[in-house]
Amino acid sequence: MPKSLVIVESPAKAKTISKILGKDFQVKASAGHVRDLPKNKLGVNVRKNFEPQYEILKDKEPMVEELKEAASAADKVYLAPDPDREGEAIAWHLSEILDLPDKKLHRIEFNEITKDAVLAAIKAPRRIDKKLVDAQQARRLLDRLVGYKISPLLWRKVNGRSAGRVQSVAVRLICEREAEVEGFVPQEYWQIKAELSRSRSKAFFTAPLSKWQGKRVIAASEKSTAQSMVVDSKKLADDIVKKTQKEDFKVSTVGEKTSQRQPQAPFITSTLQREASTFLGFPVKKTMQVAQKLYEGIELGAEGPTGLITYMRTDSTRVAQQAQEEAKKFIVSRYGKQYYPEKPRVYSRKGKSVQDAHEAIRPTYPDRTPESLRQVLKPDEYKVYKLIWERFMASQMASAEILTRTVEITAGDALFRASASEKKFPGFTIVYDRLSKDVIADSASEKTEEAESDEDEEAGNLPELKKGEELKLKELKPSQHFTQPPPRYTEASMIKTLEELGIGRPSTYTATISTIIDRKYVERQQKALCPTKLGQAVNALLVEHFGNIVDVGFTAEMEAKLDQVEEDKVDWRGMLKAFHQPFAETLKKAEENMNKVLILSDQLCPTCGQAMAIRSSRYGQFLGCVGYPECTTKIALTKDGKPVPDDRPSEEVCTTCNSPMVIHYGRYGDYLLCTVETCQEKRPILKKTGVDCPRAGCGGFIVEKKSRHGKVFWGCSNYGANECTSAFWYPPLTGGGPGGSNFCPKCNSMLIYKTLKRGDQIACSSKTCDFAQLITGQETHA
C-alpha cells in the first residue's frame, strides 16, 4: 500500500511528527530551503518585470531527488513547513520542484506539534497561499536588489562587507546612539534626603525632598516646568539644608491606596528574545535555537519526541480557548480559585504590522511544569522553557493587589515624601515576578541615577504615622549626582526599538543582529552593541549617498507595503518597480560621487612609518599600509581585530623531528607549530589536567576539549584516535577525594567534580556506579 508523504523542514520535526502519524505516513525533511536565488549573480530579471531566477541549491540536489522519488510513490503529499511566510515559500518551492497534480498535493500547517494539532491539520488541508508566497518573494527580491547593488560599491570604496535594507538601518541607529553618548554633556544636580524617626523610636526611615518653596524638585534629566526646579549646585543644596534643619518636621498628610498590578501578555518572538537577553543573558540567536528545539520536539523517554511549546515566530498574543481552559484547570488545582480571574484574560496587540495568524508562544501542555521536565531537558532548554511556562501561566492568573502608603512631611519651605508598598495578594506574582514590563533594563548603563526611585521604601522601614505627628530629624543628607548619557543599545533594546519603529519582523531580528556583528560593523562590549570604525565609515557613506535606504521612516513604509502584498492590497511587482526606478538613479549618482574612504588604525607601518588602514578580504580584516602600492606591508588581524601576535615559545616537542614547538596564531586561533621549516608539524594546544586517561593501556591523558557545538568537555588526548572514547562532561578531580585518592572508593574509576545548582559534589565517572559525595571545600579540580 502506498503511504502518504509529509515533508517538513527539519529532521527533529520529522521525527516528532512521524511518531504521531504512525506507519501509514512517511515523513521526510527538506532541511530548510531547497531553492533560492543564485549566489554568484543578481538572479532578478528587472527587464522582465522582476522575474526571479531560482535554482536548486547545490547541497540540496540529492535531497530533492530523494523527495521526488518519495512523492511519486506516495498517494498523497502533505507540505508541512512552518506556519509563516518563509514556511509558505518553502512549500511553494517544493510544489514547483515536485510538479505534482493539485489533487495529490496538500498544504497543512499547525501552531504546535501535538497529536491533536497534527491530526487536525491532516484532516483540513488547504491550497498554498500565493499571497503569503508573493509577500516573501517581494521581501527576498527587495533585499537582493539592495544588497547586491550596494555591496560591491562598498567593497570598492570602504572595504565594507555588505549593505542590507534592514541591517543598514540597525547600524545607523547604533551609530547615532554612539554619537549621542560621545557628545553627551553631564549636568549636575543634587538630591536631599532626610533621615527621620518617631519621637520615641530609634528606628529611622528616609524621606527625599519632594518640594521646595512650593515647586516640585526634579532631576536634571526630567522635563522642567514653571512649577518645578532643579537643585543644580552645592551652594543651593547647602542653603536648603541650612534653612530646613532648623525647622520642626511634622506629618502633613497620610494616605493609603490599593492598586492592582496586571500580568503581562504571553510572549511573542520579540518579548521572548528581550526577556531571555535580560534575565538569562542569552543572545537572540541562542534563544531562537533553543526555542526551535522545544517547538520541534524533545525526547521524553518512553513518550518519544514531544513538542513542548507553540510556534516561536509570532507577533500575536492570542491564546487558543482550549489552552486557556487547560491553564485554568491547572491554576485552580495548584494555587486555588482565588488565583484565577473572574473571566479569562484576552490579550490583543494593535498596530498595522501585527500578524494575528498564530498564537502567542506558550507551553503545549500547561500541566507540564518546568520541574517535571528538569531531568529530560538540557540546562538551556530548561531555562527557556521555564521562562515561557511561567510567563504564560502568569498571563492567565489573577492580578496582584498592592497597598501603597504615602506620607508627606513639612519642614518650613520644604516638603518631604516617603512611600512604601506591600503585596496584599500576590496573584500572578506567585509564578512570575519579573519587573521588566515594557522597559528592559538590560545594561548597567541603562540604570541611570535619575531613574532610581528614592521615595519607595520597603514597607517595613516606614512606620505607621499619624497626621500632625512631630518627627525627630537625625540628619539631612545632600548628595551630588550627574545625568547619565543615553544607554547604548543591547540586543534586547535593539529588538524593542526595531519592533516599535516597524522595521523587520519576528523572523528577521535574529539574522539582522547576527549579520551586523559578523560583518564587523558592530561589536559587543559586555552586553552593549557598539559600532566599529568600519561600521561608522560605512554608515556615513550610506547616509550621505543612500539616505532613503537607511532612513527609518522609509524602511518602515516598505515593511508596511510588504504586509499589504500579503493582504492582496498591493501588487508585488508594481511595488518593486516603484522602488527600483529611483533606487537605480541614486545608485548611479553614488558610483559617480562616492569617494574612497580609508579607515585608519592606531598602528604605524613597521616598514615605512606611515599609517596602517583597516582593510577587508574574503578571509577577514587586515591592516595595510596607506603607502600601497609603493609599500606592500600587511599585518594580519585576529578575530578580535587586534594584530596577530608573534610566535611564542612552548614546552612542547615535535613528535616527528624532536625539535621545539612554538605557539603560532592561525586562521582558527592559536596552535602548536614545529620550528623546523621542512617539518612543519601542527598540533592543537591541549589544556592538560594532569590526570592520566583511566582506560587501561591507552597512555593518553585527560585534557579540556570543545565539541563541534562549542560546548566544553573533558576527554582523552587520544580521543578520536586509537579508538579511545574516554570523555566526560565534568572535569576530573585532581586534589584528592575520599581518603586522599582521585579514584572511586566503590569501583576504583576516576572521580569527577560536578558543579550543580543543588551543591557541588564529587562523583564517580562510571555510569554504572552511583557514588556521589557533597564537597567539603578541600577538593580541587582541573
mmCIF file of C-alpha atoms in Angstrom, residues 571-745:
data_model
loop_
_atom_site.group_PDB
_atom_site.id
_atom_site.type_symbol
_atom_site.label_atom_id
_atom_site.label_comp_id
_atom_site.label_asym_id
_atom_site.label_seq_id
_atom_site.Cartn_x
_atom_site.Cartn_y
_atom_site.Cartn_z
ATOM 1 C CA ASP A 571 0.915 44.102 -6.408
ATOM 2 C CA TRP A 572 4.404 42.893 -5.524
ATOM 3 C CA ARG A 573 5.889 43.503 -8.959
ATOM 4 C CA GLY A 574 4.445 47.008 -9.033
ATOM 5 C CA MET A 575 5.915 47.688 -5.592
ATOM 6 C CA LEU A 576 9.384 46.568 -6.748
ATOM 7 C CA LYS A 577 9.115 48.708 -9.889
ATOM 8 C CA ALA A 578 8.177 51.787 -7.851
ATOM 9 C CA PHE A 579 11.207 51.177 -5.613
ATOM 10 C CA HIS A 580 13.734 50.268 -8.289
ATOM 11 C CA GLN A 581 13.470 53.286 -10.611
ATOM 12 C CA PRO A 582 14.570 55.957 -8.071
ATOM 13 C CA PHE A 583 16.977 53.458 -6.478
ATOM 14 C CA ALA A 584 18.788 52.914 -9.819
ATOM 15 C CA GLU A 585 19.213 56.682 -10.220
ATOM 16 C CA THR A 586 20.559 57.016 -6.657
ATOM 17 C CA LEU A 587 22.965 54.130 -7.273
ATOM 18 C CA LYS A 588 24.302 55.755 -10.455
ATOM 19 C CA LYS A 589 24.965 59.064 -8.655
ATOM 20 C CA ALA A 590 26.679 57.245 -5.770
ATOM 21 C CA GLU A 591 29.010 55.395 -8.160
ATOM 22 C CA GLU A 592 29.999 58.739 -9.699
ATOM 23 C CA ASN A 593 30.320 60.771 -6.491
ATOM 24 C CA MET A 594 31.295 58.404 -3.680
ATOM 25 C CA ASN A 595 34.914 58.876 -2.668
ATOM 26 C CA LYS A 596 37.143 56.108 -1.408
ATOM 27 C CA VAL A 597 37.453 56.166 2.384
ATOM 28 C CA LEU A 598 40.402 54.905 4.404
ATOM 29 C CA ILE A 599 39.743 53.699 7.941
ATOM 30 C CA LEU A 600 42.948 54.429 9.807
ATOM 31 C CA SER A 601 44.086 52.302 12.734
ATOM 32 C CA ASP A 602 46.309 53.329 15.650
ATOM 33 C CA GLN A 603 49.115 51.176 14.250
ATOM 34 C CA LEU A 604 52.028 52.595 12.238
ATOM 35 C CA CYS A 605 53.654 50.707 9.391
ATOM 36 C CA PRO A 606 56.779 48.897 10.716
ATOM 37 C CA THR A 607 58.416 49.299 7.277
ATOM 38 C CA CYS A 608 57.904 52.963 6.310
ATOM 39 C CA GLY A 609 56.281 54.546 9.370
ATOM 40 C CA GLN A 610 53.086 55.635 7.608
ATOM 41 C CA ALA A 611 49.622 54.932 8.996
ATOM 42 C CA MET A 612 48.035 51.487 8.619
ATOM 43 C CA ALA A 613 44.470 51.285 7.335
ATOM 44 C CA ILE A 614 41.875 48.626 8.152
ATOM 45 C CA ARG A 615 41.116 46.639 5.010
ATOM 46 C CA SER A 616 38.979 43.603 4.227
ATOM 47 C CA SER A 617 39.405 40.470 2.166
ATOM 48 C CA ARG A 618 37.304 37.378 1.753
ATOM 49 C CA TYR A 619 39.286 35.879 4.660
ATOM 50 C CA GLY A 620 38.557 38.745 7.053
ATOM 51 C CA GLN A 621 40.145 42.050 8.047
ATOM 52 C CA PHE A 622 43.827 43.031 7.966
ATOM 53 C CA LEU A 623 45.964 46.170 8.261
ATOM 54 C CA GLY A 624 47.514 47.518 5.064
ATOM 55 C CA CYS A 625 49.935 50.423 4.674
ATOM 56 C CA VAL A 626 48.409 53.615 3.227
ATOM 57 C CA GLY A 627 51.557 53.865 1.101
ATOM 58 C CA TYR A 628 50.382 50.964 -1.093
ATOM 59 C CA PRO A 629 51.430 50.114 -3.822
ATOM 60 C CA GLU A 630 54.871 51.583 -3.015
ATOM 61 C CA CYS A 631 54.726 49.869 0.414
ATOM 62 C CA THR A 632 53.056 46.462 0.485
ATOM 63 C CA THR A 633 53.312 45.789 4.226
ATOM 64 C CA LYS A 634 50.355 43.885 5.672
ATOM 65 C CA ILE A 635 49.561 42.880 9.237
ATOM 66 C CA ALA A 636 47.051 40.117 9.832
ATOM 67 C CA LEU A 637 44.352 40.676 12.454
ATOM 68 C CA THR A 638 42.831 38.270 14.939
ATOM 69 C CA LYS A 639 39.099 37.699 15.163
ATOM 70 C CA ASP A 640 39.043 40.442 17.810
ATOM 71 C CA GLY A 641 40.563 42.963 15.393
ATOM 72 C CA LYS A 642 43.987 43.029 17.083
ATOM 73 C CA PRO A 643 47.336 42.454 15.302
ATOM 74 C CA VAL A 644 48.275 38.774 15.177
ATOM 75 C CA PRO A 645 50.860 38.058 17.910
ATOM 76 C CA ASP A 646 54.368 36.822 17.143
ATOM 77 C CA ASP A 647 55.198 33.163 17.692
ATOM 78 C CA ARG A 648 55.609 32.344 21.384
ATOM 79 C CA PRO A 649 57.794 29.587 22.881
ATOM 80 C CA SER A 650 56.164 26.465 24.322
ATOM 81 C CA GLU A 651 57.328 23.480 26.373
ATOM 82 C CA GLU A 652 56.127 21.031 23.702
ATOM 83 C CA VAL A 653 58.454 18.996 21.486
ATOM 84 C CA CYS A 654 57.710 17.901 17.911
ATOM 85 C CA THR A 655 56.826 14.190 17.745
ATOM 86 C CA THR A 656 58.231 13.943 14.196
ATOM 87 C CA CYS A 657 61.692 15.523 14.479
ATOM 88 C CA ASN A 658 62.057 16.173 18.222
ATOM 89 C CA SER A 659 62.544 19.937 17.656
ATOM 90 C CA PRO A 660 60.989 22.661 19.872
ATOM 91 C CA MET A 661 57.465 23.827 19.029
ATOM 92 C CA VAL A 662 56.069 27.373 19.175
ATOM 93 C CA ILE A 663 52.578 28.725 19.755
ATOM 94 C CA HIS A 664 51.501 30.119 16.383
ATOM 95 C CA TYR A 665 48.329 32.071 15.567
ATOM 96 C CA GLY A 666 46.364 30.807 12.588
ATOM 97 C CA ARG A 667 43.001 31.356 10.971
ATOM 98 C CA TYR A 668 41.211 29.487 13.763
ATOM 99 C CA GLY A 669 43.332 30.736 16.679
ATOM 100 C CA ASP A 670 46.475 29.505 18.473
ATOM 101 C CA TYR A 671 48.029 26.125 17.699
ATOM 102 C CA LEU A 672 51.434 24.391 18.103
ATOM 103 C CA LEU A 673 53.858 24.542 15.152
ATOM 104 C CA CYS A 674 57.242 22.880 14.692
ATOM 105 C CA THR A 675 60.138 25.345 14.372
ATOM 106 C CA VAL A 676 61.777 23.339 11.568
ATOM 107 C CA GLU A 677 60.506 24.648 8.207
ATOM 108 C CA THR A 678 60.939 21.297 6.457
ATOM 109 C CA CYS A 679 58.891 19.542 9.147
ATOM 110 C CA GLN A 680 56.000 21.923 9.934
ATOM 111 C CA GLU A 681 54.169 19.515 12.259
ATOM 112 C CA LYS A 682 50.978 21.123 13.614
ATOM 113 C CA ARG A 683 49.071 20.204 16.758
ATOM 114 C CA PRO A 684 46.193 21.747 18.700
ATOM 115 C CA ILE A 685 47.046 23.243 22.090
ATOM 116 C CA LEU A 686 45.810 20.908 24.792
ATOM 117 C CA LYS A 687 44.659 22.214 28.163
ATOM 118 C CA LYS A 688 46.083 19.492 30.375
ATOM 119 C CA THR A 689 44.527 18.488 33.688
ATOM 120 C CA GLY A 690 47.439 16.418 34.959
ATOM 121 C CA VAL A 691 45.247 13.304 35.075
ATOM 122 C CA ASP A 692 46.056 10.173 33.069
ATOM 123 C CA CYS A 693 43.387 8.550 30.911
ATOM 124 C CA PRO A 694 41.618 5.903 33.047
ATOM 125 C CA ARG A 695 41.392 3.470 30.137
ATOM 126 C CA ALA A 696 43.886 0.630 30.596
ATOM 127 C CA GLY A 697 46.766 0.651 28.138
ATOM 128 C CA CYS A 698 45.711 3.908 26.450
ATOM 129 C CA GLY A 699 48.695 6.024 27.518
ATOM 130 C CA GLY A 700 46.857 9.289 26.962
ATOM 131 C CA PHE A 701 45.879 11.949 29.489
ATOM 132 C CA ILE A 702 42.714 13.897 30.208
ATOM 133 C CA VAL A 703 42.530 17.362 28.551
ATOM 134 C CA GLU A 704 39.900 20.061 28.151
ATOM 135 C CA LYS A 705 38.208 19.966 24.741
ATOM 136 C CA LYS A 706 35.326 21.566 22.862
ATOM 137 C CA SER A 707 32.561 19.821 20.964
ATOM 138 C CA ARG A 708 31.641 20.911 17.436
ATOM 139 C CA HIS A 709 28.842 22.962 19.013
ATOM 140 C CA GLY A 710 31.337 24.797 21.244
ATOM 141 C CA LYS A 711 30.440 23.017 24.491
ATOM 142 C CA VAL A 712 33.374 22.267 26.832
ATOM 143 C CA PHE A 713 34.035 18.662 27.854
ATOM 144 C CA TRP A 714 37.000 16.651 29.149
ATOM 145 C CA GLY A 715 38.390 13.772 27.142
ATOM 146 C CA CYS A 716 41.448 11.688 26.422
ATOM 147 C CA SER A 717 44.271 13.300 24.437
ATOM 148 C CA ASN A 718 43.877 10.296 22.110
ATOM 149 C CA TYR A 719 40.121 10.946 21.760
ATOM 150 C CA GLY A 720 39.159 10.223 18.169
ATOM 151 C CA ALA A 721 42.438 8.401 17.608
ATOM 152 C CA ASN A 722 43.477 4.883 18.668
ATOM 153 C CA GLU A 723 39.753 4.312 19.300
ATOM 154 C CA CYS A 724 39.865 5.889 22.804
ATOM 155 C CA THR A 725 36.415 7.145 23.734
ATOM 156 C CA SER A 726 37.072 8.407 27.277
ATOM 157 C CA ALA A 727 35.028 11.623 27.597
ATOM 158 C CA PHE A 728 33.250 13.404 30.459
ATOM 159 C CA TRP A 729 31.038 16.476 30.834
ATOM 160 C CA TYR A 730 32.738 17.382 34.133
ATOM 161 C CA PRO A 731 36.453 17.863 34.975
ATOM 162 C CA PRO A 732 38.465 15.149 36.733
ATOM 163 C CA LEU A 733 39.248 15.548 40.432
ATOM 164 C CA THR A 734 42.891 16.447 40.965
ATOM 165 C CA GLY A 735 43.228 17.366 44.644
ATOM 166 C CA GLY A 736 42.238 14.105 46.273
ATOM 167 C CA GLY A 737 38.803 12.894 47.261
ATOM 168 C CA PRO A 738 37.767 10.434 49.974
ATOM 169 C CA GLY A 739 40.884 9.086 51.652
ATOM 170 C CA GLY A 740 43.077 11.428 49.595
ATOM 171 C CA SER A 741 42.505 9.434 46.391
ATOM 172 C CA ASN A 742 41.277 10.617 42.976
ATOM 173 C CA PHE A 743 39.611 7.252 42.402
ATOM 174 C CA CYS A 744 36.168 5.993 43.381
ATOM 175 C CA PRO A 745 36.136 4.118 46.691
#
